[in-house]
Each structure stands twice: as structure tokens, then as C-alpha cells.
């Protein structure tokens, strides 16, 4: 109904409330469904369809979902069945309708897709993702735990031990990641995000002085949660791309030299520093090294060789 009463898209025609608009819509649909490429009406005086032919462009702003399109099709088939149309012809009609599905239906958002696949509410889906991600980023070995246990910045909330504050944070993150600009949850009862945005979001994270590697760590933990839940590779990649859009307003501290080059070389920080120290020692103790004497027991006399 919302696609016909002026609700979606906002400012569209209200065919429900304004009867004068209905004849034009009805005449257009009659001509569309009766044309040769559809149900094949052939009377000489049958109206020719002269409306838009780009179904994708025509319906883009309506954001019609799979279930909504199915509802429309079922309604039309139901009317035809009630009029006595034979089952074979109903199937043929449905095939025509289905041929337009890809052009009319907007693919479901990640939130809608996986909530439906798992048979849970959209809020339950995001709550599960946030809860599991929080467990990972606040684990004892997590390099970003300090941003959640009150350590950084000093005096910040300790979400690890304070269940009330943790609940508030979780609900805010659920709403944030489910917002239209993120995973786009569209359930009527999905909580609206009311936290900081824009300059406020940037200011909040400036005080935290998050580094690129720390930002990457957070992202990877969330992506791993999605992967473990069965989210397919392409959708995980889409979420990664989404997370990357927040980098400029989240990262405000460069990686240390150790972190930067271990990451660039794809080795552990211990491996990096061991390589540096081992290589340096070989150079300074080479036969032609002017400082070899400080490592071979010569200077000072009796020192370790």
C-alpha cells in the first residue's frame, strides 16, 4: 500500500487518497499488461502502452523488496484465479511477471538478507554481531581493549566491567551498524541511531588516537564474526568497504615504525625486530667492522666475546 498512498517514495502520488489519479494509473497498467510482450491482447481498439520502458529506472526510488513484489504478483494471480483463469495460463502469467523481477526489485540489504536467512529479527542479527565482536575486541590479548576498559582516553567508561554502560554502548552500535548508511536494516521496529555523527563522530575518535593497525584490527574482528556466521565472501567484502569509509574520521595516530613495517612485510613484530637485530649484529661484527672489538672480547679486556 505504501507504494500507492504517497508514502514511498516520499512525495509520490497518493492513488489511495485521490480517486482522480486512479484512472490514469489503471489505464497505464491495462495497456502494460495487455501488450504483446505480456498477456497479448490483440483487439484493434486495445490501448497501446506508451509509458516508461525502463522498469529499473521507473521503480528504483520505490525500493521494492522481493516479498513486496511477490505480494503484488500473488494479488494479481489471485484475481485472475478468481475469474476462472486456468492454472496453466496462471503459470504463464506468473512467468511474465517474474521476468520483470530483477528490474523492479531492489536487492535486499545485508541486514535484511541475513536476518531473513536466519529467521531472526534484524535487531537480533545486529545484536549478535555486536556482542560477539565486543567479546573479541575486549579479550585479554586484544591490542584495542584499552579503548573499552577505561584506559584510553583516561577517565573514559569501562565497558568491560560496567554492564549498564556496556548495554548502552551495544544498543548504540546495533543502531549505528544497522542505520541506512551502514547495513540498512529496514524493520519498522529497528532502533534509530541517535549517537554522534559527522563532526561529533570525528571529535569522539580524535581523543582516542586510534592508529591504522588498530582500526584494521577492529574491522577484522567484526568481519571474522560475519564469516563465522556464514556470510558469503562478497558480502564480507561489502562490509569491509563500508567500514573503510569511516577510516578518515576514526584514525588519528600513525602506526609506530615497528607496527608499520611488520604489517607491510606481513610478519610478526617479533620477527621484524629479530631480523633487524640479527642483521645489525652481523654487520657490526664483520671482520672489517671498526667496532667489532667491542663484541669479540677485545675492548674492554676480558669482556664477553
Coordinates of C-alpha atoms in Angstrom, one line a residue:
X1 CA 0.0 0.0 0.0
X2 CA 2.8 2.4 0.9
X3 CA 3.9 2.5 -2.8
X4 CA 0.4 3.7 -3.8
X5 CA -0.6 6.1 -0.9
X6 CA 2.2 8.6 -1.4
X7 CA 4.4 7.2 1.4
X8 CA 7.2 5.6 -0.7
X9 CA 8.9 7.3 -2.2
X10 CA 8.2 10.5 -0.2
X11 CA 6.1 12.9 -2.2
X12 CA 4.9 10.3 -4.7
X13 CA 1.3 10.3 -5.9
X14 CA -1.4 9.2 -3.4
X15 CA -3.7 7.0 -5.5
X16 CA -5.5 5.8 -2.4
X17 CA -6.5 9.2 -1.2
X18 CA -7.1 10.9 -4.6
X19 CA -9.5 9.0 -6.7
X20 CA -8.9 11.3 -9.7
X21 CA -5.4 9.8 -10.1
X22 CA -6.6 6.2 -10.3
X23 CA -7.9 6.2 -13.9
X24 CA -4.5 7.2 -15.4
X25 CA -2.7 4.6 -13.3
X26 CA -5.3 1.9 -14.2
X27 CA -5.2 2.7 -17.9
X28 CA -1.5 2.5 -17.9
X29 CA -1.4 -0.9 -16.2
X30 CA -4.2 -2.2 -18.5
X31 CA -2.1 -1.2 -21.5
X32 CA 1.1 -2.5 -20.0
X33 CA -0.2 -6.0 -19.0
X34 CA -2.2 -6.3 -22.2
X35 CA 0.7 -5.6 -24.6
X36 CA 2.1 -8.2 -27.0
X37 CA 5.1 -8.9 -24.8
X38 CA 2.9 -9.6 -21.8
X39 CA -0.6 -11.1 -21.9
X40 CA -1.1 -10.4 -25.7
X41 CA -4.3 -8.5 -26.0
X42 CA -4.9 -8.0 -29.8
X43 CA -8.2 -6.1 -30.3
X44 CA -7.8 -3.2 -32.7
X45 CA -9.0 -0.7 -30.1
X46 CA -6.9 -2.1 -27.3
X47 CA -4.8 0.8 -25.9
X48 CA -1.2 0.9 -26.7
X49 CA 1.3 1.2 -23.9
X50 CA 3.1 4.5 -24.1
X51 CA 4.6 4.7 -20.6
X52 CA 8.2 4.3 -19.5
X53 CA 10.0 1.2 -20.8
X54 CA 13.0 1.3 -18.4
X55 CA 11.4 -0.7 -15.5
X56 CA 14.6 -0.5 -13.4
X57 CA 14.7 3.3 -13.5
X58 CA 10.9 3.6 -13.0
X59 CA 11.0 1.6 -9.8
X60 CA 14.4 2.5 -8.4
X61 CA 13.1 5.1 -5.9
X62 CA 10.3 2.8 -4.7
X63 CA 12.9 0.3 -3.3
X64 CA 10.6 -2.7 -3.8
X65 CA 11.6 -5.8 -1.9
X66 CA 11.3 -9.4 -3.0
X67 CA 8.5 -10.1 -0.6
X68 CA 6.6 -6.9 -1.8
X69 CA 6.9 -7.9 -5.4
X70 CA 5.8 -11.4 -4.6
X71 CA 2.8 -9.9 -2.7
X72 CA 1.8 -7.9 -5.8
X73 CA 2.2 -10.9 -8.1
X74 CA 0.1 -13.1 -5.8
X75 CA -2.6 -10.5 -5.6
X76 CA -2.8 -10.3 -9.4
X77 CA -2.7 -14.1 -9.9
X78 CA -5.4 -14.4 -7.2
X79 CA -7.7 -12.1 -9.0
X80 CA -7.2 -14.0 -12.2
X81 CA -7.8 -17.3 -10.5
X82 CA -11.0 -16.0 -9.0
X83 CA -12.1 -15.0 -12.5
X84 CA -11.7 -18.6 -13.7
X85 CA -8.3 -18.5 -15.5
X86 CA -6.9 -21.9 -15.9
X87 CA -3.8 -23.0 -13.9
X88 CA -1.6 -23.3 -17.0
X89 CA -2.4 -19.8 -18.0
X90 CA -1.9 -18.5 -14.5
X91 CA 1.6 -20.1 -14.6
X92 CA 2.3 -18.4 -17.9
X93 CA 1.2 -15.1 -16.5
X94 CA 3.3 -15.6 -13.4
X95 CA 6.3 -16.3 -15.7
X96 CA 5.7 -12.9 -17.4
X97 CA 5.6 -11.2 -14.1
X98 CA 8.7 -12.9 -12.9
X99 CA 10.6 -11.8 -16.0
X100 CA 10.4 -8.2 -14.5
X101 CA 11.6 -9.1 -11.0
X102 CA 15.3 -8.3 -11.5
X103 CA 14.4 -4.9 -12.9
X104 CA 11.8 -4.0 -10.3
X105 CA 13.1 -5.5 -7.1
X106 CA 16.0 -3.8 -5.2
X107 CA 18.3 -6.4 -3.9
X108 CA 17.9 -6.9 -0.1
X109 CA 20.4 -5.1 2.1
X110 CA 22.8 -7.2 4.1
X111 CA 20.8 -6.8 7.2
X112 CA 17.5 -7.8 5.6
X113 CA 19.2 -10.7 3.7
X114 CA 20.8 -12.4 6.7
X115 CA 18.0 -11.7 9.1
X116 CA 15.6 -13.4 6.7
X117 CA 18.0 -16.3 6.0
X118 CA 18.5 -17.0 9.7
X119 CA 14.8 -16.5 10.6
X120 CA 15.5 -13.8 13.2
X121 CA 14.7 -10.2 13.6
X122 CA 17.1 -7.6 12.2
X123 CA 17.8 -6.3 15.7
X124 CA 18.6 -9.8 16.9
X125 CA 21.0 -10.2 14.0
X126 CA 22.9 -7.0 14.7
X127 CA 22.9 -7.6 18.4
X128 CA 24.5 -10.9 17.9
X129 CA 27.2 -9.4 15.6
X130 CA 28.0 -6.6 18.0
X131 CA 28.0 -8.9 21.1
X132 CA 30.5 -11.3 19.5
X133 CA 32.7 -8.5 18.1
X134 CA 32.8 -6.9 21.5
X135 CA 33.9 -10.1 23.1
X136 CA 36.8 -10.3 20.6
X137 CA 38.0 -6.7 20.9
X138 CA 37.9 -6.8 24.7
X139 CA 39.7 -10.1 25.1
X140 CA 42.8 -10.1 27.3
X141 CA 45.0 -10.3 24.3
X142 CA 43.2 -7.7 22.2
X143 CA 45.5 -4.7 21.3
X144 CA 42.5 -2.4 21.4
X145 CA 41.0 -3.5 24.7
X146 CA 42.3 -0.3 26.3
X147 CA 39.7 1.7 24.4
X148 CA 36.9 -0.1 26.1
X149 CA 38.2 -0.7 29.6
X150 CA 38.6 2.9 30.7
X151 CA 42.3 3.2 30.0
X152 CA 42.3 5.3 26.8
X153 CA 41.5 8.0 26.9
X154 CA 42.0 8.4 30.7
X155 CA 38.7 8.5 32.5
X156 CA 36.6 7.0 29.7
X157 CA 33.9 4.5 30.6
X158 CA 34.9 0.9 31.4
X159 CA 32.5 -1.0 29.3
X160 CA 34.3 -4.3 30.2
X161 CA 33.2 -4.3 33.9
X162 CA 30.1 -2.0 33.8
X163 CA 27.3 -4.0 32.4
X164 CA 24.9 -1.0 32.2
X165 CA 27.3 1.1 30.2
X166 CA 28.1 -1.9 28.0
X167 CA 24.5 -2.3 27.3
X168 CA 24.1 1.3 26.3
X169 CA 27.2 1.0 24.0
X170 CA 25.9 -2.2 22.5
X171 CA 22.5 -0.7 21.7
X172 CA 24.1 2.3 20.1
X173 CA 26.4 0.2 18.0
X174 CA 23.5 -2.0 16.9
X175 CA 21.6 1.1 15.8
X176 CA 24.8 2.6 14.2
X177 CA 25.6 -0.5 12.1
X178 CA 22.0 -1.0 11.2
X179 CA 21.5 2.5 10.0
X180 CA 20.6 3.4 6.4
X181 CA 24.2 4.4 5.7
X182 CA 25.6 1.1 7.0
X183 CA 23.9 -2.3 6.8
X184 CA 20.5 -0.7 6.2
X185 CA 18.1 -2.6 8.5
X186 CA 14.6 -1.5 7.5
X187 CA 12.3 -3.2 10.0
X188 CA 9.8 -0.8 11.4
X189 CA 10.8 -1.5 15.0
X190 CA 14.6 -1.4 14.3
X191 CA 16.1 1.2 16.7
X192 CA 17.1 4.6 15.2
X193 CA 20.7 5.7 15.7
X194 CA 20.8 8.9 17.8
X195 CA 24.5 9.0 18.6
X196 CA 27.2 11.2 17.3
X197 CA 27.6 11.7 13.6
X198 CA 29.8 13.9 11.3
X199 CA 32.0 16.3 13.2
X200 CA 30.9 14.8 16.5
X201 CA 32.0 11.3 15.4
X202 CA 35.3 12.7 14.3
X203 CA 35.9 14.6 17.6
X204 CA 35.0 11.5 19.6
X205 CA 37.7 9.4 17.9
X206 CA 40.3 12.1 17.9
X207 CA 40.7 11.8 21.6
X208 CA 41.2 8.1 21.3
X209 CA 44.2 8.5 18.9
X210 CA 43.4 5.2 17.1
X211 CA 46.2 4.0 14.8
X212 CA 45.7 2.4 11.3
X213 CA 46.6 -1.0 12.6
X214 CA 44.1 -0.7 15.5
X215 CA 41.4 0.3 13.1
X216 CA 42.2 -2.7 10.9
X217 CA 42.1 -4.9 14.0
X218 CA 38.6 -3.8 14.9
X219 CA 37.4 -4.3 11.4
X220 CA 38.9 -7.7 11.1
X221 CA 37.3 -8.9 14.3
X222 CA 33.9 -7.8 13.0
X223 CA 34.5 -9.4 9.6
X224 CA 35.6 -12.6 11.2
X225 CA 32.3 -12.7 13.2
X226 CA 30.4 -12.3 10.0
X227 CA 32.4 -15.0 8.3
X228 CA 31.9 -17.4 11.2
X229 CA 28.2 -16.8 10.9
X230 CA 28.1 -17.9 7.3
X231 CA 28.2 -14.5 5.5
X232 CA 29.4 -15.1 1.9
X233 CA 32.7 -13.7 0.7
X234 CA 31.2 -10.9 -1.5
X235 CA 29.1 -9.7 1.4
X236 CA 32.0 -9.7 3.8
X237 CA 33.9 -7.6 1.2
X238 CA 31.0 -5.2 1.0
X239 CA 31.1 -4.7 4.8
X240 CA 34.8 -4.2 4.7
X241 CA 34.3 -1.5 2.1
X242 CA 31.7 0.1 4.3
X243 CA 34.0 0.1 7.3
X244 CA 36.7 1.7 5.3
X245 CA 34.5 4.7 4.7
X246 CA 35.0 5.6 8.4
X247 CA 38.8 5.4 8.4
X248 CA 39.4 9.1 7.8
X249 CA 37.2 10.1 10.7
X250 CA 38.5 7.4 13.1
X251 CA 42.2 7.1 12.6
X252 CA 44.3 10.0 14.1
X253 CA 47.6 8.4 15.1
X254 CA 50.2 6.9 12.7
X255 CA 51.4 3.4 13.3
X256 CA 54.7 3.1 15.1
X257 CA 57.7 2.1 13.0
X258 CA 57.6 -1.5 14.3
X259 CA 53.9 -1.9 13.6
X260 CA 54.1 -0.2 10.2
X261 CA 56.8 -2.4 8.8
X262 CA 55.8 -5.7 10.3
X263 CA 52.4 -5.1 8.7
X264 CA 54.0 -4.1 5.4
X265 CA 56.2 -7.2 5.4
X266 CA 53.4 -9.4 6.6
X267 CA 55.5 -10.8 9.5
X268 CA 55.1 -10.5 13.3
X269 CA 56.7 -7.6 15.1
X270 CA 59.0 -10.0 16.9
X271 CA 60.1 -11.4 13.6
X272 CA 60.8 -7.9 12.3
X273 CA 62.9 -6.8 15.3
X274 CA 64.7 -10.1 15.4
X275 CA 65.6 -9.7 11.7
X276 CA 66.8 -6.1 12.4
X277 CA 68.9 -7.0 15.4
X278 CA 70.4 -10.2 13.8
X279 CA 71.3 -8.3 10.6
X280 CA 72.8 -5.4 12.5
X281 CA 74.9 -7.7 14.7
X282 CA 76.3 -9.5 11.6
X283 CA 77.3 -6.1 10.1
X284 CA 79.0 -4.7 13.3
X285 CA 80.9 -7.9 14.0
X286 CA 82.1 -8.5 10.4
X287 CA 85.9 -8.8 10.0
X288 CA 86.3 -5.3 8.6
X289 CA 84.0 -3.7 11.2
X290 CA 85.7 -0.9 13.2
X291 CA 83.6 -1.7 16.2
X292 CA 84.0 -5.5 16.2
X293 CA 86.4 -5.2 19.1
X294 CA 83.6 -4.2 21.4
X295 CA 81.9 -7.5 20.8
X296 CA 84.7 -10.0 20.4
X297 CA 86.1 -9.6 24.0
X298 CA 88.9 -7.2 23.0
X299 CA 87.5 -4.0 24.4
X300 CA 87.4 -3.8 27.3
X301 CA 89.8 -6.6 28.0
X302 CA 88.1 -9.7 29.4
X303 CA 84.6 -8.7 28.2
X304 CA 82.3 -11.2 26.6
X305 CA 83.1 -12.5 23.2

